[in-house]
């Protein structure tokens, strides 16, 4: 498994100093293709960290409880569960292989002892239940200790099975499989604040699902032109608003964000709000279109702001102001002069994610 | 001027990407191919010297990239085509970048094409290469045949330039596209 970073450290004053608190995985350069991590996601409490890789596996890390006897291990993450989420598939109709690479993982808010997450590859979304088992029932009436059925005529007395502790076992089981709804490659999934529905977005369409229903989904956005030759932009990311279950946003490869309200119409092809920053003509180059493509969009926890990531910068938008972002941060501006080389070696197509900290700072 | 050389390079890189995308696992990646075709389109516009192509680019600050510099130096004496071609081949050899099939074909093809270069006048040359490129795009970029239509129209509308460096660049374009079509 390729390395992944842990949290960060604090510095003095206004300057934050970031450092790795934990690194997991192989340090040497020789990493198998299948082990390359393709997505990471913390759960709501931060106790669990899920990672998906190119080989279709999901590895979940759990933060150790801080205890007084080991004050220095400040919540170390260790492997909690590993399972194969997706396998490579073959679409015979189109003669195409469907990659097993996990594109996104999203946790569901926890409602009982078990944890649920959605994981998706290019075409299929799966709902996984991760549950712990640390007790085992012993003393069945109809079964022997090794599981063999007992002859009912031999049973002369009845007893109540007793629960005995056992080594912790973490089981992952697929509870729902949401398939065959996307012609293009799925790039985002987002769980709604109603905890009942979620959306999945591919390059041209966004579908709305109910978590209990796998054989149907509603198409809520469709930007496919009647004539594919006229295609100029694709959907790159989508997310539900954290509080308003009827509102979601989606970003495009042209650097625009559209906010849609599902109450206005069944098909949200017309946006309620349109966010775009006018292009700076002095920085135009052959690659302006590529670097303005938004790779990730995230609402703040408050729901008042959203953050977008394009190739070189992070922008913070106020939902009430559509004509420009309120803050812009250049992440690696020094790469602007190297765009041609980055285009050549394909690095310009890398997609970065962004994320708010817990207090939206 | 150096825009056109850069544009030419970008066109060949882009076509190489569209070609290699065909065999990719997981099928055609719509987003990436759309971006590549947009880059290809604007690079072609600049290369063919269309209005709106060059205007789209700001005056480049700072030193021009090294390979274009060498090429310019190489072709300043008019008609010194062998020198220019050698200069270009040198640049390609020295560059540590990954070389696409296009560049490989071009470097291999240019020495052999020298006698042919002298005989052919520019205008039919340009039409031929545009025809090759257009057919390439129709073969490799099946989703974007609108691009093909625009380029055919663009080729007919543009005039062959009279800039000194255009000759070696145009000539070397031919073996390049022949190499790709051969694939």
XYZ file of C-alpha atoms in Angstrom:
544
model
C 0.000 0.000 0.000
C 1.349 3.401 -0.894
C 2.033 5.847 1.899
C -0.660 8.023 3.374
C -0.304 10.916 5.766
C -1.764 11.271 9.216
C -2.737 14.496 10.981
C -0.721 17.638 11.596
C 1.040 19.563 14.327
C 0.430 23.052 15.584
C 2.814 25.975 15.486
C 3.077 29.240 17.285
C 1.134 32.364 16.407
C -0.703 32.437 13.079
C 1.659 30.159 11.219
C 0.775 26.548 11.113
C 3.480 24.025 10.722
C 2.307 20.830 9.132
C 4.102 17.545 9.576
C 3.239 13.910 9.205
C 2.161 12.316 12.426
C 1.904 8.912 10.879
C 2.811 7.346 7.568
C 1.383 4.028 6.509
C 2.565 1.767 3.791
C 5.638 1.175 1.666
C 8.371 3.773 1.680
C 10.379 2.448 -1.252
C 9.646 3.543 -4.781
C 8.633 0.111 -6.017
C 4.935 0.055 -5.370
C 2.616 -2.302 -7.174
C 0.040 -0.551 -9.334
C -2.830 -2.193 -7.498
C -1.629 -0.841 -4.165
C -1.751 2.778 -5.181
C -4.282 4.582 -3.039
C -6.974 6.265 -5.083
C -9.190 7.766 -2.386
C -9.256 8.487 1.348
C -12.055 9.528 3.651
C -12.444 10.046 7.383
C -15.737 9.178 8.988
C -17.718 11.803 10.871
C -15.995 11.276 14.191
C -12.547 10.892 12.734
C -12.042 7.584 14.464
C -12.071 5.689 11.219
C -10.120 6.377 8.060
C -11.069 4.493 4.924
C -8.722 4.171 1.966
C -9.498 2.724 -1.441
C -6.870 1.551 -3.886
C -6.485 0.807 -7.560
C -6.884 -2.913 -6.914
C -10.440 -2.432 -5.663
C -9.608 -2.966 -2.001
C -10.744 -0.899 0.933
C -8.590 -0.678 4.042
C -10.044 0.943 7.125
C -7.853 2.304 9.883
C -9.069 2.941 13.388
C -7.678 5.431 15.833
C -6.508 3.850 19.063
C -8.152 5.109 22.184
C -5.859 7.433 24.014
C -5.000 5.993 27.377
C -2.968 7.234 30.280
C -0.413 4.438 30.184
C 0.758 5.511 26.724
C 0.430 9.260 26.655
C 2.714 9.637 23.632
C 0.649 7.597 21.241
C -1.739 10.394 20.469
C -4.405 8.431 18.716
C -2.440 6.212 16.393
C -4.261 4.648 13.480
C -4.022 0.932 12.938
C -5.605 -1.403 10.461
C -9.153 -2.195 11.452
C -10.568 -3.999 8.444
C -9.578 -4.914 4.895
C -11.894 -6.159 2.207
C -12.176 -6.440 -1.533
C -14.855 -3.985 -2.547
C -14.810 -4.150 -6.332
C -13.481 -6.616 -8.857
C -12.569 -5.899 -12.469
C -15.487 -6.505 -14.780
C -15.894 -6.807 -18.490
C -18.637 -5.075 -20.439
C -19.187 -7.442 -23.337
C -21.492 -5.107 -25.175
C -18.929 -2.364 -25.444
C -15.897 -4.606 -25.328
C -14.501 -2.601 -22.455
C -12.914 -3.548 -19.218
C -14.347 -1.815 -16.154
C -11.613 -0.892 -13.740
C -11.882 -2.008 -10.140
C -10.164 1.135 -8.910
C -12.100 2.756 -6.086
C -12.882 6.318 -7.095
C -14.630 7.539 -3.975
C -15.616 6.405 -0.495
C -18.220 8.158 1.612
C -19.236 7.200 5.134
C -22.836 7.212 6.245
C -23.622 8.894 9.552
C -23.502 6.296 12.259
C -26.870 5.160 13.526
C -26.017 2.013 15.466
C -23.006 -0.052 16.414
C -22.212 -0.914 12.819
C -20.528 1.414 10.342
C -21.730 1.891 6.803
C -19.877 3.274 3.848
C -20.472 3.712 0.142
C -17.640 2.847 -2.200
C -17.686 3.266 -5.939
C -15.633 2.398 -8.976
C -16.338 3.726 -12.480
C -19.729 2.070 -12.801
C -21.039 0.486 -9.602
C -21.673 1.809 -6.102
C -21.748 -0.556 -3.152
C -23.017 -0.085 0.362
C -20.840 -1.932 2.873
C -21.637 -2.742 6.464
C -18.695 -3.011 8.784
C -19.531 -4.627 12.085
C -17.624 -5.933 15.046
C -18.045 -9.252 16.597
C -16.450 -9.851 19.955
C -18.794 -12.383 21.474
C -19.663 -15.839 20.476
C -22.658 -17.879 21.503
C -21.906 -21.235 23.020
C -24.201 -24.016 24.071
C -26.577 -24.360 21.209
C -29.189 -27.028 21.494
C -29.348 -28.132 17.902
C -25.690 -27.727 17.021
C -22.500 -29.200 18.371
C -19.571 -27.004 19.341
C -18.010 -27.594 15.941
C -21.219 -26.741 14.130
C -22.520 -30.159 13.264
C -26.225 -30.642 13.636
C -27.245 -32.814 16.494
C -29.736 -35.587 16.132
C -32.959 -34.145 17.629
C -33.854 -37.474 19.202
C -30.669 -37.405 21.238
C -31.513 -34.145 22.930
C -32.759 -34.789 26.383
C -32.481 -31.395 27.980
C -32.575 -27.788 26.913
C -30.159 -25.070 27.823
C -29.851 -21.370 27.102
C -26.780 -20.492 25.016
C -24.240 -18.305 26.786
C -22.318 -15.461 25.180
C -18.600 -15.846 25.590
C -15.981 -13.300 24.642
C -13.812 -13.958 21.621
C -11.069 -12.157 19.731
C -12.410 -9.130 17.969
C -13.437 -9.853 14.453
C -14.385 -7.086 12.050
C -16.630 -8.172 9.245
C -17.492 -6.299 6.100
C -20.483 -7.361 4.077
C -22.030 -5.783 1.001
C -25.565 -4.736 1.784
C -26.596 -3.029 -1.426
C -25.251 -2.915 -4.928
C -26.290 0.047 -7.079
C -25.383 -0.831 -10.614
C -26.090 -0.068 -14.247
C -27.068 3.549 -13.839
C -24.042 5.259 -15.339
C -22.859 5.293 -18.914
C -19.814 7.402 -18.126
C -17.258 7.158 -15.336
C -18.526 7.924 -11.833
C -16.450 10.664 -10.234
C -18.443 11.577 -7.085
C -20.901 10.283 -4.564
C -22.483 12.343 -1.811
C -24.760 11.293 1.036
C -27.690 13.600 1.654
C -28.447 15.206 4.999
C -31.687 13.250 5.144
C -29.581 10.090 5.559
C -31.876 8.337 3.141
C -30.713 9.400 -0.270
C -27.447 10.001 -2.016
C -26.284 11.216 -5.395
C -23.776 9.762 -7.804
C -22.234 11.821 -10.598
C -20.468 10.812 -13.775
C -19.053 13.008 -16.531
C -22.418 14.002 -17.931
C -25.154 12.953 -15.530
C -26.094 12.997 -11.866
C -28.409 10.384 -10.389
C -30.319 10.378 -7.145
C -30.648 7.125 -5.232
C -32.472 5.905 -2.199
C -30.223 3.844 0.017
C -32.804 1.090 0.270
C -33.607 0.839 -3.423
C -31.091 -0.588 -5.834
C -33.064 -1.167 -8.999
C -34.033 2.409 -9.647
C -32.460 5.831 -9.575
C -33.606 9.262 -10.652
C -31.643 11.310 -13.105
C -31.484 14.858 -11.788
C -28.864 16.456 -14.017
C -28.088 15.663 -17.630
C -25.658 17.834 -19.544
C -25.133 15.489 -22.440
C -25.595 17.482 -25.659
C -27.811 16.018 -28.373
C -24.789 16.059 -30.609
C -21.666 14.803 -28.837
C -19.522 16.845 -31.182
C -20.775 19.923 -29.364
C -19.496 18.726 -26.005
C -17.554 21.465 -24.272
C -17.661 20.635 -20.591
C -18.123 17.723 -18.226
C -19.159 17.340 -14.603
C -16.162 16.902 -12.350
C -17.597 16.754 -8.810
C -20.909 17.012 -6.988
C -21.990 17.357 -3.378
C -25.150 17.735 -1.351
C -25.577 20.707 0.943
C -24.869 19.671 4.560
C -28.200 20.962 5.887
C -30.614 21.562 3.046
C -31.499 18.191 1.622
C -32.890 19.717 -1.560
C -29.736 21.620 -2.514
C -26.616 20.315 -4.208
C -23.770 21.717 -6.268
C -21.763 20.368 -9.147
C -18.533 21.634 -10.627
C -17.434 21.494 -14.237
C -14.286 21.169 -16.283
C -14.697 24.808 -17.282
C -14.148 26.025 -13.743
C -17.780 26.798 -12.993
C -20.014 25.658 -10.155
C -23.750 25.313 -10.405
C -26.034 25.164 -7.405
C -29.309 23.368 -7.958
C -32.512 23.113 -5.994
C -34.408 19.881 -6.449
C -37.651 21.570 -5.500
C -37.649 23.746 -8.591
C -37.949 20.902 -11.078
C -37.452 17.188 -11.412
C -34.588 17.612 -13.844
C -32.200 20.194 -12.499
C -30.672 21.219 -15.799
C -31.268 24.839 -14.949
C -29.203 25.990 -12.065
C -30.375 28.213 -9.249
C -26.955 29.792 -8.871
C -23.966 29.928 -11.153
C -20.504 30.547 -9.734
C -17.722 31.603 -12.041
C -14.701 33.801 -11.691
C -13.901 35.805 -14.822
C -10.717 34.629 -16.471
C -7.579 36.682 -16.086
C -6.578 37.386 -19.696
C -2.937 37.972 -18.827
C -2.469 34.420 -17.634
C -3.916 32.754 -20.687
C -2.005 29.853 -22.179
C -2.675 26.705 -24.164
C -3.420 24.989 -20.891
C -5.741 27.542 -19.296
C -8.703 25.287 -19.815
C -7.049 22.311 -18.185
C -5.874 24.133 -15.102
C -9.197 25.854 -14.552
C -11.023 22.531 -14.455
C -12.304 22.018 -10.916
C -11.284 18.694 -9.402
C -13.166 18.869 -6.107
C -15.911 20.880 -4.420
C -16.768 20.735 -0.724
C -19.287 22.589 1.377
C -18.156 23.978 4.700
C -19.711 22.348 7.741
C -21.749 25.495 8.289
C -23.132 25.295 4.772
C -22.429 28.955 4.111
C -19.309 28.487 2.060
C -17.895 26.051 -0.401
C -14.342 25.298 -1.371
C -13.177 24.355 -4.866
C -9.857 22.977 -6.028
C -8.495 23.519 -9.477
C -5.014 22.586 -10.624
C -3.086 25.430 -9.053
C -5.350 26.931 -6.441
C -8.005 26.536 -3.791
C -10.898 28.979 -3.767
C -13.446 29.670 -1.090
C -16.837 30.865 -2.278
C -19.634 32.516 -0.365
C -22.872 30.950 -1.532
C -24.409 34.397 -1.714
C -21.812 35.746 -4.118
C -21.660 34.202 -7.557
C -19.295 36.412 -9.466
C -16.044 35.642 -7.672
C -14.626 33.674 -4.735
C -14.084 35.367 -1.400
C -10.657 33.818 -0.920
C -8.102 32.321 -3.281
C -5.029 30.376 -2.229
C -2.275 29.531 -4.674
C -1.134 26.055 -3.780
C 1.775 25.600 -6.156
C 1.954 28.656 -8.330
C 5.547 27.808 -9.272
C 4.151 25.100 -11.518
C 2.488 27.637 -13.773
C 5.650 28.090 -15.811
C 6.045 24.328 -16.239
C 2.605 23.573 -17.608
C 3.913 22.329 -20.932
C 6.105 19.669 -19.306
C 3.285 18.722 -16.969
C 1.041 18.306 -19.966
C 3.569 16.064 -21.616
C 4.002 13.735 -18.670
C 0.286 13.730 -17.908
C 0.732 15.280 -14.476
C -1.458 18.183 -15.490
C -4.390 15.777 -15.407
C -3.858 14.873 -11.760
C -6.871 15.569 -9.613
C -6.540 17.038 -6.174
C -9.083 17.043 -3.403
C -9.722 19.613 -0.759
C -11.325 19.490 2.620
C -12.357 21.758 5.491
C -11.055 21.218 8.957
C -13.534 20.477 11.697
C -14.138 24.096 12.586
C -14.204 25.403 8.988
C -10.972 27.315 9.398
C 7.008 33.011 -33.885
C 8.059 30.655 -31.152
C 4.345 30.235 -30.464
C 4.066 28.310 -33.682
C 6.888 25.967 -32.799
C 5.460 25.405 -29.366
C 2.032 24.975 -30.912
C 3.375 22.390 -33.320
C 4.936 20.450 -30.476
C 1.740 20.580 -28.487
C -0.268 19.374 -31.469
C 1.954 16.331 -31.848
C 1.915 15.579 -28.125
C -1.883 15.882 -28.034
C -2.376 13.561 -30.959
C -0.072 11.079 -29.280
C -2.232 11.221 -26.182
C -5.454 10.707 -28.111
C -3.886 7.738 -29.848
C -2.658 6.076 -26.675
C -5.992 6.674 -24.935
C -7.583 4.132 -27.224
C -5.891 1.177 -25.589
C -6.342 2.358 -22.035
C -7.844 0.076 -19.469
C -11.274 1.154 -18.310
C -12.283 2.698 -21.602
C -12.113 6.204 -22.972
C -11.798 8.837 -20.271
C -14.169 11.508 -21.478
C -12.852 14.321 -19.300
C -9.209 13.863 -20.164
C -9.867 13.443 -23.865
C -12.054 16.526 -23.924
C -9.270 18.572 -22.343
C -6.696 17.164 -24.756
C -8.905 18.005 -27.721
C -9.361 21.571 -26.437
C -5.606 21.986 -26.154
C -5.191 20.454 -29.589
C -7.717 22.840 -31.062
C -6.129 25.991 -29.642
C -2.635 24.817 -30.535
C -3.696 24.165 -34.094
C -5.311 27.566 -34.297
C -2.109 29.226 -33.213
C -0.017 27.069 -35.490
C -2.106 27.866 -38.534
C -1.914 31.513 -37.617
C -5.657 32.006 -37.363
C -7.035 35.215 -35.918
C -8.220 34.587 -32.399
C -5.529 31.960 -32.025
C -2.562 34.209 -31.445
C -4.617 36.924 -29.833
C -5.600 34.399 -27.210
C -2.018 34.183 -26.045
C -0.386 36.953 -24.061
C 3.064 38.241 -25.080
C 5.336 35.711 -23.461
C 7.492 37.193 -20.708
C 10.969 35.911 -19.949
C 13.256 33.769 -22.086
C 11.703 31.499 -24.650
C 12.064 27.755 -24.039
C 15.525 26.442 -24.954
C 14.584 24.188 -27.873
C 12.759 26.987 -29.656
C 15.759 29.239 -29.065
C 18.093 26.783 -30.715
C 15.768 26.320 -33.627
C 15.502 30.039 -34.178
C 19.237 30.379 -34.191
C 19.493 27.459 -36.522
C 17.143 28.810 -39.145
C 18.067 32.463 -39.215
C 20.143 32.116 -42.404
C 17.429 31.559 -44.976
C 17.347 28.167 -46.590
C 19.668 26.473 -44.116
C 17.202 23.696 -43.645
C 19.592 20.876 -42.808
C 20.966 22.944 -39.922
C 17.510 23.605 -38.601
C 16.486 19.974 -38.837
C 19.677 18.912 -37.081
C 19.060 21.496 -34.398
C 15.597 20.165 -33.819
C 16.776 16.571 -33.675
C 19.418 17.610 -31.149
C 16.854 19.301 -28.985
C 14.696 16.235 -28.985
C 17.603 13.970 -28.148
C 18.752 16.124 -25.281
C 15.378 16.601 -23.745
C 14.806 14.291 -20.809
C 11.097 14.258 -21.434
C 9.223 11.170 -22.421
C 9.097 11.071 -26.211
C 5.834 10.305 -27.884
C 5.570 8.147 -30.977
C 5.113 11.339 -32.949
C 8.472 12.765 -32.002
C 10.239 9.481 -32.532
C 8.798 9.173 -35.993
C 9.706 12.749 -36.738
C 13.330 12.455 -35.639
C 13.785 9.255 -37.562
C 12.018 10.553 -40.614
C 13.659 13.948 -41.099
C 17.093 12.922 -42.432
C 15.524 10.594 -44.946
C 13.119 13.235 -46.153
C 15.790 15.797 -47.064
C 15.787 15.270 -50.873
C 11.999 15.396 -50.972
C 11.898 18.634 -49.023
C 13.715 20.564 -51.713
C 11.234 19.649 -54.422
C 7.856 20.420 -52.818
C 6.366 23.913 -52.568
C 4.614 24.868 -49.290
C 0.888 25.184 -50.178
C 0.164 21.608 -51.311
C 2.427 20.410 -48.486
C 0.280 22.131 -45.942
C -2.950 20.798 -47.389
C -1.522 17.310 -47.374
C -0.427 17.508 -43.782
C -3.713 19.017 -42.717
C -5.494 16.223 -44.497
C -3.385 13.710 -42.613
C -4.040 15.369 -39.296
C -7.735 15.628 -39.991
C -7.977 11.955 -40.848
C -5.916 11.102 -37.788
C -8.343 12.901 -35.570
C -11.293 11.209 -37.168
C -9.665 7.852 -36.604
C -8.534 8.439 -33.061
C -10.979 10.877 -31.593
C -14.339 9.413 -32.457
C -16.272 11.571 -30.008
C -15.045 14.865 -31.364
C -15.679 14.791 -35.089
C -16.891 18.402 -34.724
C -13.251 19.262 -34.201
C -12.499 17.563 -37.496
C -15.086 19.655 -39.297
C -13.709 22.890 -37.850
C -10.164 21.982 -38.752
C -10.959 21.175 -42.363
C -12.595 24.570 -42.662
C -9.691 26.208 -40.886
C -7.125 24.632 -43.185
C -8.864 25.916 -46.282
C -9.148 29.385 -44.860
C -5.559 29.819 -43.677
C -2.692 31.070 -45.805
C 0.670 29.439 -45.851
C 3.036 31.670 -43.896
C 6.224 33.080 -45.254
C 8.209 32.968 -42.057
C 11.670 31.521 -42.404
C 11.301 28.741 -39.889
C 8.088 27.451 -41.330
C 9.792 25.433 -44.055
C 11.658 22.937 -41.879
C 8.725 22.673 -39.466
C 6.252 21.964 -42.238
C 8.481 19.465 -43.910
C 9.197 17.613 -40.740
C 5.468 17.498 -40.067
C 4.949 15.162 -42.968
C 7.065 12.222 -41.835
C 5.576 12.630 -38.378
C 2.013 12.215 -39.538
C 3.020 9.412 -41.867
C 4.561 7.633 -38.912
C 1.381 7.903 -36.860
C -0.872 6.835 -39.731
C 1.349 3.796 -40.127
C 0.372 2.720 -36.614
